[in-house]
């Protein structure tokens, strides 16, 4: 996913989507969706403008305030060929298709300075090669970096000892007569 432009009221993206089902399992990726937040660590969702948020290419529909099935739950926006995030159409990326592309625009109801995308989900349908079902939903996880380790500072006793050593060394140098 590549951010192509951002104006404060709209963000335009290009997406290259691949279906990497493997080990004898074939499927069709029939939707991609996520939530839109004010920043990465926030749960404050931003309002998207209905009728202005759009998609073209592989997925022709942008569905706002839908949900993915299989206990995934609500999603701010999904891109699909169907009228809902549930799927049901024949579009998408089949295992053998390789990379497929689409573009989308997120239009905001109010101007924003920044935004973050999270809670990514992918809808799979037409699953073959397993007895676990013919459809499913995958959920992406995000990486949260660890807090940096605190800097090591010498203990006060160590600093004091070094200071006394320096004072003592200076006094010795001062007492030596020059030859």
mmCIF file of C-alpha atoms in Angstrom:
data_model
loop_
_atom_site.group_PDB
_atom_site.id
_atom_site.type_symbol
_atom_site.label_atom_id
_atom_site.label_comp_id
_atom_site.label_asym_id
_atom_site.label_seq_id
_atom_site.Cartn_x
_atom_site.Cartn_y
_atom_site.Cartn_z
ATOM 1 C CA UNK A 1 0.000 0.000 0.000
ATOM 2 C CA UNK A 2 1.437 3.335 -1.076
ATOM 3 C CA UNK A 3 0.163 6.765 -0.062
ATOM 4 C CA UNK A 4 0.090 8.763 -3.318
ATOM 5 C CA UNK A 5 -1.256 12.080 -2.013
ATOM 6 C CA UNK A 6 -2.746 13.717 1.076
ATOM 7 C CA UNK A 7 -4.570 17.062 1.094
ATOM 8 C CA UNK A 8 -6.056 17.156 4.596
ATOM 9 C CA UNK A 9 -9.531 16.246 3.330
ATOM 10 C CA UNK A 10 -8.524 13.229 1.218
ATOM 11 C CA UNK A 11 -5.789 10.597 1.057
ATOM 12 C CA UNK A 12 -5.167 8.605 -2.125
ATOM 13 C CA UNK A 13 -3.520 5.185 -2.139
ATOM 14 C CA UNK A 14 -2.361 2.536 -4.598
ATOM 15 C CA UNK A 15 -2.482 -1.087 -3.425
ATOM 16 C CA UNK A 16 -0.830 -4.229 -4.800
ATOM 17 C CA UNK A 17 -2.642 -7.199 -3.254
ATOM 18 C CA UNK A 18 -1.462 -10.811 -3.445
ATOM 19 C CA UNK A 19 -3.143 -13.991 -2.228
ATOM 20 C CA UNK A 20 -0.389 -16.145 -0.733
ATOM 21 C CA UNK A 21 -2.503 -19.159 0.250
ATOM 22 C CA UNK A 22 -0.215 -22.210 0.149
ATOM 23 C CA UNK A 23 0.262 -25.873 1.082
ATOM 24 C CA UNK A 24 -2.489 -27.092 -1.236
ATOM 25 C CA UNK A 25 -4.993 -24.470 -0.127
ATOM 26 C CA UNK A 26 -6.491 -22.225 -2.804
ATOM 27 C CA UNK A 27 -8.736 -19.257 -2.102
ATOM 28 C CA UNK A 28 -9.978 -15.903 -3.289
ATOM 29 C CA UNK A 29 -9.248 -12.683 -1.398
ATOM 30 C CA UNK A 30 -12.564 -10.869 -1.819
ATOM 31 C CA UNK A 31 -12.075 -7.842 0.420
ATOM 32 C CA UNK A 32 -9.577 -5.714 2.301
ATOM 33 C CA UNK A 33 -10.570 -3.381 5.138
ATOM 34 C CA UNK A 34 -9.339 -1.406 8.127
ATOM 35 C CA UNK A 35 -10.131 1.309 10.651
ATOM 36 C CA UNK A 36 -9.020 4.935 10.345
ATOM 37 C CA UNK A 37 -7.686 6.615 13.506
ATOM 38 C CA UNK A 38 -6.480 10.101 14.422
ATOM 39 C CA UNK A 39 -3.041 8.639 15.268
ATOM 40 C CA UNK A 40 -1.373 5.250 15.635
ATOM 41 C CA UNK A 41 -1.817 4.881 19.389
ATOM 42 C CA UNK A 42 -5.353 6.278 19.461
ATOM 43 C CA UNK A 43 -8.739 4.608 19.469
ATOM 44 C CA UNK A 44 -10.284 7.872 18.242
ATOM 45 C CA UNK A 45 -11.746 7.013 14.833
ATOM 46 C CA UNK A 46 -12.040 9.621 12.097
ATOM 47 C CA UNK A 47 -15.273 10.140 10.148
ATOM 48 C CA UNK A 48 -15.055 9.250 6.472
ATOM 49 C CA UNK A 49 -17.213 11.056 3.909
ATOM 50 C CA UNK A 50 -19.820 8.784 2.375
ATOM 51 C CA UNK A 51 -19.978 9.050 -1.410
ATOM 52 C CA UNK A 52 -16.488 10.556 -1.591
ATOM 53 C CA UNK A 53 -14.507 7.608 -0.240
ATOM 54 C CA UNK A 54 -14.044 5.463 -3.339
ATOM 55 C CA UNK A 55 -12.195 2.583 -4.974
ATOM 56 C CA UNK A 56 -11.265 1.597 -8.536
ATOM 57 C CA UNK A 57 -9.489 -1.277 -10.222
ATOM 58 C CA UNK A 58 -9.575 -4.732 -8.633
ATOM 59 C CA UNK A 59 -12.182 -3.675 -6.037
ATOM 60 C CA UNK A 60 -14.822 -1.266 -7.322
ATOM 61 C CA UNK A 61 -16.703 -0.542 -4.074
ATOM 62 C CA UNK A 62 -15.737 1.238 -0.867
ATOM 63 C CA UNK A 63 -18.116 0.161 1.917
ATOM 64 C CA UNK A 64 -18.196 2.389 5.011
ATOM 65 C CA UNK A 65 -19.065 1.176 8.521
ATOM 66 C CA UNK A 66 -19.401 -2.472 7.576
ATOM 67 C CA UNK A 67 -18.110 -5.588 9.267
ATOM 68 C CA UNK A 68 -16.198 -8.702 8.404
ATOM 69 C CA UNK A 69 -17.715 -12.055 9.404
ATOM 70 C CA UNK A 70 -16.170 -14.805 11.535
ATOM 71 C CA UNK A 71 -16.065 -12.751 14.761
ATOM 72 C CA UNK A 72 -13.836 -10.108 13.157
ATOM 73 C CA UNK A 73 -16.311 -7.326 13.833
ATOM 74 C CA UNK A 74 -16.886 -3.759 12.728
ATOM 75 C CA UNK A 75 -14.600 -2.046 10.270
ATOM 76 C CA UNK A 76 -14.537 1.615 9.159
ATOM 77 C CA UNK A 77 -14.035 0.858 5.472
ATOM 78 C CA UNK A 78 -13.589 -2.174 3.249
ATOM 79 C CA UNK A 79 -12.868 -2.485 -0.446
ATOM 80 C CA UNK A 80 -14.677 -5.220 -2.350
ATOM 81 C CA UNK A 81 -16.746 -5.958 -5.455
ATOM 82 C CA UNK A 82 -19.838 -6.612 -3.347
ATOM 83 C CA UNK A 83 -22.181 -4.232 -1.563
ATOM 84 C CA UNK A 84 -21.046 -5.393 1.897
ATOM 85 C CA UNK A 85 -17.802 -6.489 3.540
ATOM 86 C CA UNK A 86 -19.292 -9.987 3.867
ATOM 87 C CA UNK A 87 -18.379 -10.842 0.263
ATOM 88 C CA UNK A 88 -20.648 -12.813 -2.033
ATOM 89 C CA UNK A 89 -19.370 -11.605 -5.401
ATOM 90 C CA UNK A 90 -16.826 -13.374 -7.606
ATOM 91 C CA UNK A 91 -14.187 -10.628 -7.641
ATOM 92 C CA UNK A 92 -10.892 -10.551 -5.828
ATOM 93 C CA UNK A 93 -7.479 -12.179 -6.027
ATOM 94 C CA UNK A 94 -7.274 -15.939 -6.533
ATOM 95 C CA UNK A 95 -4.217 -17.831 -5.325
ATOM 96 C CA UNK A 96 -2.893 -18.230 -8.879
ATOM 97 C CA UNK A 97 -3.477 -14.586 -9.937
ATOM 98 C CA UNK A 98 -0.334 -13.021 -8.474
ATOM 99 C CA UNK A 99 -0.271 -9.318 -7.608
ATOM 100 C CA UNK A 100 -3.427 -7.410 -8.499
ATOM 101 C CA UNK A 101 -3.813 -3.664 -8.136
ATOM 102 C CA UNK A 102 -6.440 -1.197 -7.060
ATOM 103 C CA UNK A 103 -6.586 2.419 -5.940
ATOM 104 C CA UNK A 104 -8.698 4.066 -3.295
ATOM 105 C CA UNK A 105 -9.408 7.459 -1.825
ATOM 106 C CA UNK A 106 -10.256 8.099 1.822
ATOM 107 C CA UNK A 107 -12.305 11.304 2.076
ATOM 108 C CA UNK A 108 -12.601 12.868 5.533
ATOM 109 C CA UNK A 109 -15.688 14.773 6.742
ATOM 110 C CA UNK A 110 -13.419 17.405 8.342
ATOM 111 C CA UNK A 111 -9.846 18.404 7.451
ATOM 112 C CA UNK A 112 -7.202 16.446 9.380
ATOM 113 C CA UNK A 113 -3.466 16.971 9.884
ATOM 114 C CA UNK A 114 -2.683 13.272 10.126
ATOM 115 C CA UNK A 115 -4.290 9.843 10.330
ATOM 116 C CA UNK A 116 -3.364 6.210 10.942
ATOM 117 C CA UNK A 117 -4.706 2.926 9.588
ATOM 118 C CA UNK A 118 -5.159 -0.122 11.824
ATOM 119 C CA UNK A 119 -7.154 -3.291 12.509
ATOM 120 C CA UNK A 120 -6.516 -4.601 8.991
ATOM 121 C CA UNK A 121 -8.698 -7.441 7.798
ATOM 122 C CA UNK A 122 -8.830 -9.637 4.712
ATOM 123 C CA UNK A 123 -11.900 -11.576 3.587
ATOM 124 C CA UNK A 124 -11.228 -15.009 2.049
ATOM 125 C CA UNK A 125 -13.804 -16.955 0.051
ATOM 126 C CA UNK A 126 -13.866 -19.975 -2.274
ATOM 127 C CA UNK A 127 -11.389 -21.792 -0.021
ATOM 128 C CA UNK A 128 -10.431 -25.243 -1.317
ATOM 129 C CA UNK A 129 -8.024 -27.867 -0.008
ATOM 130 C CA UNK A 130 -9.064 -27.884 3.647
ATOM 131 C CA UNK A 131 -11.957 -29.184 5.692
ATOM 132 C CA UNK A 132 -11.973 -26.077 7.904
ATOM 133 C CA UNK A 133 -14.563 -24.211 5.803
ATOM 134 C CA UNK A 134 -14.959 -22.400 2.517
ATOM 135 C CA UNK A 135 -14.606 -18.847 3.808
ATOM 136 C CA UNK A 136 -12.704 -16.980 6.470
ATOM 137 C CA UNK A 137 -11.324 -13.680 7.667
ATOM 138 C CA UNK A 138 -7.724 -12.839 8.496
ATOM 139 C CA UNK A 139 -6.715 -10.081 10.892
ATOM 140 C CA UNK A 140 -3.426 -8.230 10.720
ATOM 141 C CA UNK A 141 -1.377 -7.482 13.798
ATOM 142 C CA UNK A 142 0.724 -4.379 14.189
ATOM 143 C CA UNK A 143 4.196 -4.152 15.617
ATOM 144 C CA UNK A 144 4.601 -1.994 18.692
ATOM 145 C CA UNK A 145 8.209 -1.089 19.290
ATOM 146 C CA UNK A 146 9.697 -1.551 22.726
ATOM 147 C CA UNK A 147 10.472 1.461 24.853
ATOM 148 C CA UNK A 148 14.179 2.332 24.672
ATOM 149 C CA UNK A 149 16.251 1.023 27.561
ATOM 150 C CA UNK A 150 17.070 3.658 30.160
ATOM 151 C CA UNK A 151 20.562 5.144 29.960
ATOM 152 C CA UNK A 152 22.978 3.806 32.516
ATOM 153 C CA UNK A 153 24.203 6.499 34.862
ATOM 154 C CA UNK A 154 27.057 5.809 37.306
ATOM 155 C CA UNK A 155 26.007 5.442 40.908
ATOM 156 C CA UNK A 156 26.566 8.547 43.077
ATOM 157 C CA UNK A 157 29.294 6.760 45.063
ATOM 158 C CA UNK A 158 31.206 5.981 41.873
ATOM 159 C CA UNK A 159 31.005 9.591 40.686
ATOM 160 C CA UNK A 160 32.186 10.827 44.099
ATOM 161 C CA UNK A 161 35.130 8.410 44.138
ATOM 162 C CA UNK A 162 36.189 9.510 40.646
ATOM 163 C CA UNK A 163 35.957 13.153 41.726
ATOM 164 C CA UNK A 164 38.115 12.574 44.838
ATOM 165 C CA UNK A 165 40.669 10.686 42.740
ATOM 166 C CA UNK A 166 40.881 13.616 40.300
ATOM 167 C CA UNK A 167 41.306 16.161 43.144
ATOM 168 C CA UNK A 168 44.009 13.990 44.765
ATOM 169 C CA UNK A 169 45.865 13.596 41.479
ATOM 170 C CA UNK A 170 45.823 17.355 40.898
ATOM 171 C CA UNK A 171 47.195 18.018 44.422
ATOM 172 C CA UNK A 172 50.045 15.549 43.863
ATOM 173 C CA UNK A 173 50.931 17.175 40.567
ATOM 174 C CA UNK A 174 50.881 20.592 42.199
ATOM 175 C CA UNK A 175 53.291 19.529 45.038
ATOM 176 C CA UNK A 176 55.959 18.080 42.743
ATOM 177 C CA UNK A 177 58.792 20.551 42.182
ATOM 178 C CA UNK A 178 59.701 21.261 38.605
ATOM 179 C CA UNK A 179 63.220 20.174 37.728
#
